[in-house]
């Protein structure tokens, strides 16, 4: 017992000595990391060996420097595997309106009789009960949204033509007389349907040509496996994501075949001052905000003061928040392709300015829709 007590006393003394020894304290400081409050991001105090092999990093910077110096020299981890179209910006768009708009309306869901009865033919839009709904608000006038006001169809593909045919057939846009989907002839579908299939195939191919950088960096093949999705809605059921957010994907195509497109905020790292877009997104709030109310959250993520400041620097009131047009294929770069600071940014009041030399994920949201407004939305993603 005496020997055991002496050993216990020695161990306790050794532990106390380690805690108070100057060298031990220094070691503790080096190995202790602050709690990461940025959900979805991976800030690091030093560069990992695995990232060093695939990234180019700027020279280190002292955190005691001025903000301007920090903005210019904050070490950056570049994501080389992303497509070159995102070398300086996080949004790329191409206007590709569908040739037969009315044909695409075949995919719209049919409202139930109760909804049709409530919708008077001569009623003006301001006579409908109108709600700016968010994630936690409920429809008090008509109860929950009927599933018949929403149709969701998904198809995996690697060949864009076959994928386009399958997707449009399952949506009811084309009516094929033959189950053999790999042979598109004038005997199976009409000329208008053939043009619609070909047009959708070109949109899918447009996405594949950019997304292939994630699967085939050498660019040897664009036929990567993707998931195409068409969501046809009537009314507020088409407002899927009203809160500003960024997607946890390499890249996503968002295109409104019918109805308004998404709202997005484009950013760039142009070296020309005249072409540089102002940064108005509070990235810290975007990554870690815990607020249920969508309207309040949106005002925190995109503060009205920064939005006003950005408009005064831009070229018009719509130069900061973009509203995609019907038929505009928008490629939104996601978090998996965004740059990272090689070191934890300091906690400064205007710390978000430190991100100005990074290409970060595109922030976007669903548009506000009127009651009974029709919308057909196409999204395309890579298959994991």
XYZ file of C-alpha atoms in Angstrom:
384
model
C 0.000 0.000 0.000
C 2.822 2.388 0.852
C 4.536 1.683 -2.495
C 1.259 2.281 -4.371
C 0.724 5.619 -2.597
C 4.260 6.759 -3.476
C 3.767 5.891 -7.173
C 0.432 7.737 -7.246
C 2.067 10.786 -5.640
C 4.894 10.743 -8.215
C 2.494 10.541 -11.152
C 0.470 13.452 -9.775
C 3.599 15.565 -9.401
C 4.690 14.721 -12.940
C 1.259 15.728 -14.327
C 1.339 19.056 -12.462
C 4.847 19.712 -13.746
C 3.773 19.114 -17.333
C 0.842 21.497 -17.059
C 2.938 24.351 -15.666
C 6.184 23.807 -17.509
C 6.642 26.559 -20.161
C 7.538 24.090 -22.868
C 4.538 21.935 -22.070
C 2.213 24.920 -22.248
C 3.587 25.777 -25.671
C 2.927 22.250 -26.838
C -0.624 22.391 -25.530
C -1.276 25.626 -27.384
C 0.013 24.196 -30.635
C -2.133 21.096 -30.466
C -5.344 22.721 -29.268
C -7.703 23.935 -31.998
C -10.658 26.273 -31.480
C -14.151 24.913 -32.059
C -15.022 25.178 -35.738
C -18.252 27.166 -36.009
C -18.362 26.988 -39.800
C -20.584 24.083 -40.766
C -19.839 22.584 -44.147
C -16.346 24.112 -44.413
C -12.958 22.788 -43.390
C -10.747 25.607 -42.148
C -7.308 24.455 -41.031
C -4.527 26.150 -39.137
C -1.891 24.550 -41.355
C -1.725 22.826 -44.706
C -2.211 19.077 -44.744
C 0.206 17.005 -46.771
C -2.623 15.508 -48.827
C -3.818 18.929 -50.010
C -0.302 20.119 -50.768
C -0.077 17.568 -53.556
C -3.120 18.874 -55.468
C -3.208 22.571 -54.660
C -1.300 25.768 -55.265
C -0.832 27.861 -52.142
C 0.129 31.507 -51.863
C 2.839 32.634 -49.465
C 1.851 32.723 -45.786
C 0.640 35.951 -44.246
C 0.997 37.461 -40.808
C -2.322 38.008 -39.056
C -1.003 41.268 -37.639
C -1.064 42.864 -41.099
C -3.703 45.338 -42.209
C -6.980 44.152 -43.719
C -5.943 45.242 -47.216
C -2.792 43.172 -47.049
C -4.763 40.197 -45.767
C -7.173 40.407 -48.680
C -4.342 40.334 -51.181
C -2.120 37.692 -49.566
C -4.343 35.285 -47.615
C -3.054 31.800 -48.550
C -5.452 30.022 -50.878
C -6.027 26.358 -51.706
C -7.147 26.216 -55.347
C -9.313 23.342 -56.527
C -7.543 22.328 -59.737
C -9.982 19.536 -60.569
C -12.824 21.963 -61.308
C -13.539 23.087 -64.873
C -11.670 26.122 -66.169
C -14.919 28.073 -66.676
C -14.903 28.498 -62.885
C -11.323 29.746 -62.669
C -12.465 33.288 -61.785
C -16.213 33.053 -61.182
C -18.767 30.777 -59.513
C -21.690 31.088 -61.972
C -21.863 30.428 -65.714
C -25.102 30.658 -67.685
C -26.289 29.999 -71.225
C -29.638 31.004 -72.705
C -31.198 27.815 -74.131
C -35.008 28.281 -74.314
C -37.029 25.231 -75.302
C -38.442 25.386 -78.852
C -41.959 24.143 -78.018
C -42.993 25.692 -74.726
C -46.598 24.477 -74.859
C -45.435 20.922 -75.452
C -43.493 21.029 -72.180
C -46.662 22.036 -70.324
C -47.837 18.428 -70.670
C -45.667 17.634 -67.658
C -47.618 19.972 -65.358
C -49.732 18.322 -62.653
C -53.510 18.603 -62.834
C -55.036 20.454 -59.854
C -57.658 18.501 -57.874
C -61.338 19.447 -58.395
C -61.436 21.414 -55.122
C -58.549 23.607 -56.262
C -60.052 24.095 -59.723
C -63.374 25.111 -58.163
C -61.637 27.752 -56.021
C -59.866 29.219 -59.034
C -62.377 31.459 -60.798
C -61.624 32.098 -64.490
C -61.979 35.883 -64.281
C -60.196 36.271 -60.967
C -57.266 38.694 -60.856
C -54.008 37.662 -59.202
C -54.455 40.174 -56.366
C -57.745 38.487 -55.423
C -56.009 35.243 -54.480
C -54.908 34.707 -50.854
C -51.189 35.451 -51.122
C -48.548 34.263 -48.656
C -44.817 34.809 -48.629
C -44.231 31.358 -47.221
C -41.089 30.150 -45.575
C -40.053 26.765 -44.267
C -42.087 27.029 -41.056
C -45.215 28.797 -42.256
C -48.363 26.812 -43.044
C -51.129 27.531 -45.498
C -54.059 28.542 -43.314
C -56.424 29.106 -46.233
C -56.392 25.714 -47.938
C -54.439 23.387 -45.677
C -51.295 21.576 -46.834
C -50.269 21.756 -50.483
C -51.868 18.969 -52.479
C -49.400 16.400 -53.875
C -51.305 16.708 -57.156
C -49.812 20.203 -57.548
C -46.311 18.734 -57.767
C -44.768 16.128 -60.072
C -41.179 14.943 -59.554
C -39.387 12.745 -62.125
C -35.729 11.654 -62.062
C -33.576 9.756 -64.546
C -29.943 8.631 -64.416
C -28.033 8.780 -67.682
C -24.629 8.886 -69.303
C -25.835 9.246 -72.900
C -27.595 12.651 -73.066
C -29.926 11.694 -75.928
C -31.212 8.549 -74.236
C -31.470 10.385 -70.928
C -33.467 13.220 -72.503
C -35.889 10.795 -74.152
C -36.448 8.822 -70.946
C -36.984 11.941 -68.852
C -39.473 13.562 -71.230
C -41.349 10.305 -71.718
C -41.753 9.750 -67.982
C -42.876 13.352 -67.552
C -45.547 12.878 -70.203
C -44.054 15.458 -72.566
C -43.583 12.905 -75.341
C -45.883 9.974 -76.021
C -43.897 7.138 -77.551
C -45.587 4.334 -79.480
C -42.569 2.121 -78.987
C -40.943 1.007 -75.753
C -37.543 0.803 -77.430
C -36.115 4.096 -76.155
C -32.753 3.810 -77.855
C -34.236 4.308 -81.349
C -35.775 7.727 -81.977
C -37.578 7.805 -85.318
C -40.399 9.812 -86.844
C -42.602 6.725 -86.513
C -42.426 6.700 -82.706
C -42.656 10.427 -81.841
C -43.703 13.595 -83.655
C -41.340 16.145 -85.187
C -41.985 18.624 -82.343
C -41.289 15.941 -79.766
C -38.073 15.003 -81.570
C -36.908 18.637 -81.512
C -37.702 18.829 -77.796
C -35.698 15.667 -77.079
C -32.746 16.974 -79.093
C -32.869 20.311 -77.307
C -32.942 18.731 -73.846
C -30.072 16.460 -74.910
C -28.020 19.556 -75.776
C -28.729 20.995 -72.308
C -27.668 17.746 -70.624
C -24.544 17.616 -72.791
C -23.740 21.215 -71.817
C -23.740 20.183 -68.165
C -21.679 17.045 -68.814
C -18.997 19.017 -70.664
C -18.333 21.033 -67.491
C -19.074 18.421 -64.811
C -16.751 15.877 -66.451
C -13.805 17.722 -64.898
C -14.738 16.169 -61.550
C -14.760 12.591 -62.886
C -12.300 12.819 -65.765
C -9.772 15.647 -65.172
C -7.932 14.752 -68.374
C -11.078 15.512 -70.371
C -10.971 12.191 -72.219
C -14.716 11.601 -71.848
C -17.758 13.787 -71.227
C -20.210 10.897 -70.836
C -20.153 10.953 -67.045
C -23.060 9.474 -65.090
C -25.563 12.155 -64.107
C -28.991 12.555 -62.565
C -31.519 14.722 -64.413
C -34.629 15.824 -62.569
C -37.754 17.682 -63.694
C -40.062 19.086 -61.018
C -43.365 20.429 -62.380
C -45.411 22.486 -59.937
C -48.389 24.789 -59.636
C -48.308 27.559 -57.038
C -46.202 27.756 -53.896
C -45.224 24.082 -54.049
C -42.589 25.208 -56.560
C -40.770 27.260 -53.907
C -38.416 24.539 -52.716
C -35.511 26.509 -51.184
C -36.489 30.100 -50.284
C -33.400 30.564 -48.070
C -30.026 31.653 -49.447
C -27.817 28.573 -49.570
C -24.955 26.852 -51.394
C -25.026 23.247 -52.613
C -22.685 20.510 -51.351
C -21.875 19.327 -54.881
C -19.120 20.070 -57.422
C -21.529 21.791 -59.821
C -25.280 21.851 -60.450
C -27.341 22.932 -63.451
C -30.559 24.765 -62.624
C -32.875 25.712 -65.485
C -36.482 26.825 -65.537
C -38.149 25.347 -68.616
C -41.343 27.210 -67.727
C -41.674 30.027 -65.207
C -39.097 32.152 -63.366
C -35.577 30.888 -62.797
C -33.629 30.897 -59.553
C -32.184 33.947 -57.804
C -28.396 33.871 -57.457
C -25.462 36.044 -56.426
C -22.472 35.889 -58.748
C -18.949 36.489 -57.457
C -15.573 36.671 -59.163
C -11.893 37.319 -58.502
C -11.189 39.488 -61.525
C -7.912 41.392 -61.392
C -9.586 44.302 -63.174
C -11.227 46.639 -60.682
C -13.987 47.586 -63.129
C -15.024 43.926 -63.606
C -14.802 42.862 -59.973
C -18.187 42.133 -58.423
C -18.835 43.328 -54.849
C -19.074 40.691 -52.114
C -22.396 40.961 -50.283
C -22.751 37.462 -48.783
C -21.991 36.994 -45.096
C -20.157 33.680 -45.462
C -19.847 33.149 -41.727
C -23.629 33.359 -41.368
C -24.153 31.190 -44.454
C -22.048 28.408 -42.931
C -23.105 28.533 -39.292
C -26.378 30.460 -38.904
C -28.966 28.743 -36.704
C -32.137 30.770 -37.331
C -35.444 29.121 -38.207
C -37.173 32.153 -39.714
C -36.250 32.252 -43.411
C -36.835 35.969 -43.926
C -34.648 36.867 -40.940
C -31.982 34.404 -42.057
C -31.918 35.876 -45.563
C -31.388 39.378 -44.142
C -28.460 38.076 -42.088
C -26.855 36.100 -44.912
C -27.306 38.985 -47.374
C -27.456 42.098 -45.151
C -29.533 44.944 -46.657
C -26.682 47.374 -45.943
C -24.231 45.320 -48.020
C -26.838 44.839 -50.718
C -27.330 48.600 -50.962
C -23.576 49.163 -50.992
C -23.178 46.572 -53.731
C -25.856 48.204 -55.863
C -24.106 51.559 -55.670
C -20.924 49.883 -56.912
C -22.653 47.885 -59.643
C -24.299 48.807 -62.910
C -27.949 48.933 -61.928
C -30.354 47.601 -59.334
C -30.283 44.040 -60.739
C -26.503 43.763 -61.067
C -25.992 42.089 -57.665
C -28.867 39.629 -57.182
C -29.485 37.968 -60.528
C -32.870 36.572 -61.550
C -32.436 33.768 -64.069
C -34.738 33.941 -67.070
C -37.018 31.218 -68.322
C -34.873 29.024 -70.558
C -31.562 30.106 -69.001
C -29.306 27.173 -68.080
C -27.387 28.281 -64.985
C -24.318 26.350 -63.836
C -23.815 26.942 -60.109
C -20.445 25.955 -58.676
C -20.864 24.031 -55.411
C -18.845 23.655 -52.226
C -16.818 20.682 -53.486
C -15.145 22.892 -56.086
C -14.687 26.055 -54.041
C -11.340 27.429 -52.883
C -10.347 27.320 -49.230
C -8.216 29.658 -47.165
C -5.116 27.767 -46.102
C -5.368 29.325 -42.639
C -8.210 30.254 -40.307
C -9.279 33.853 -41.087
C -9.066 36.159 -38.063
C -12.219 37.254 -36.254
C -12.479 40.750 -37.697
C -15.593 42.882 -37.965
C -15.253 42.934 -41.736
C -13.678 39.480 -41.891
C -15.794 38.446 -44.868
C -13.694 40.790 -47.004
C -10.884 38.268 -46.578
C -12.721 35.925 -48.953
C -12.414 38.352 -51.867
C -9.533 36.385 -53.425
C -11.389 33.056 -53.254
C -13.800 31.477 -55.723
C -16.537 30.226 -53.399
C -19.729 28.236 -53.935
C -22.558 30.122 -55.626
C -25.288 31.299 -53.256
C -28.827 31.012 -54.604
C -32.495 30.485 -53.686
C -35.889 29.722 -55.211
C -37.936 32.643 -56.550
C -41.214 33.806 -55.044
C -44.183 32.364 -56.955
C -47.741 33.587 -57.289
C -50.682 31.341 -56.347
C -51.370 28.888 -59.179
C -48.242 30.023 -61.051
C -46.886 27.205 -63.209
C -43.229 26.230 -63.116
C -41.184 23.435 -64.684
C -37.691 23.193 -63.205
C -34.812 21.105 -64.565
C -31.809 20.283 -62.378
C -28.825 18.104 -63.282
C -26.219 16.687 -60.885
C -23.341 14.251 -60.965
C -24.067 10.795 -59.578
C -21.785 9.972 -56.643
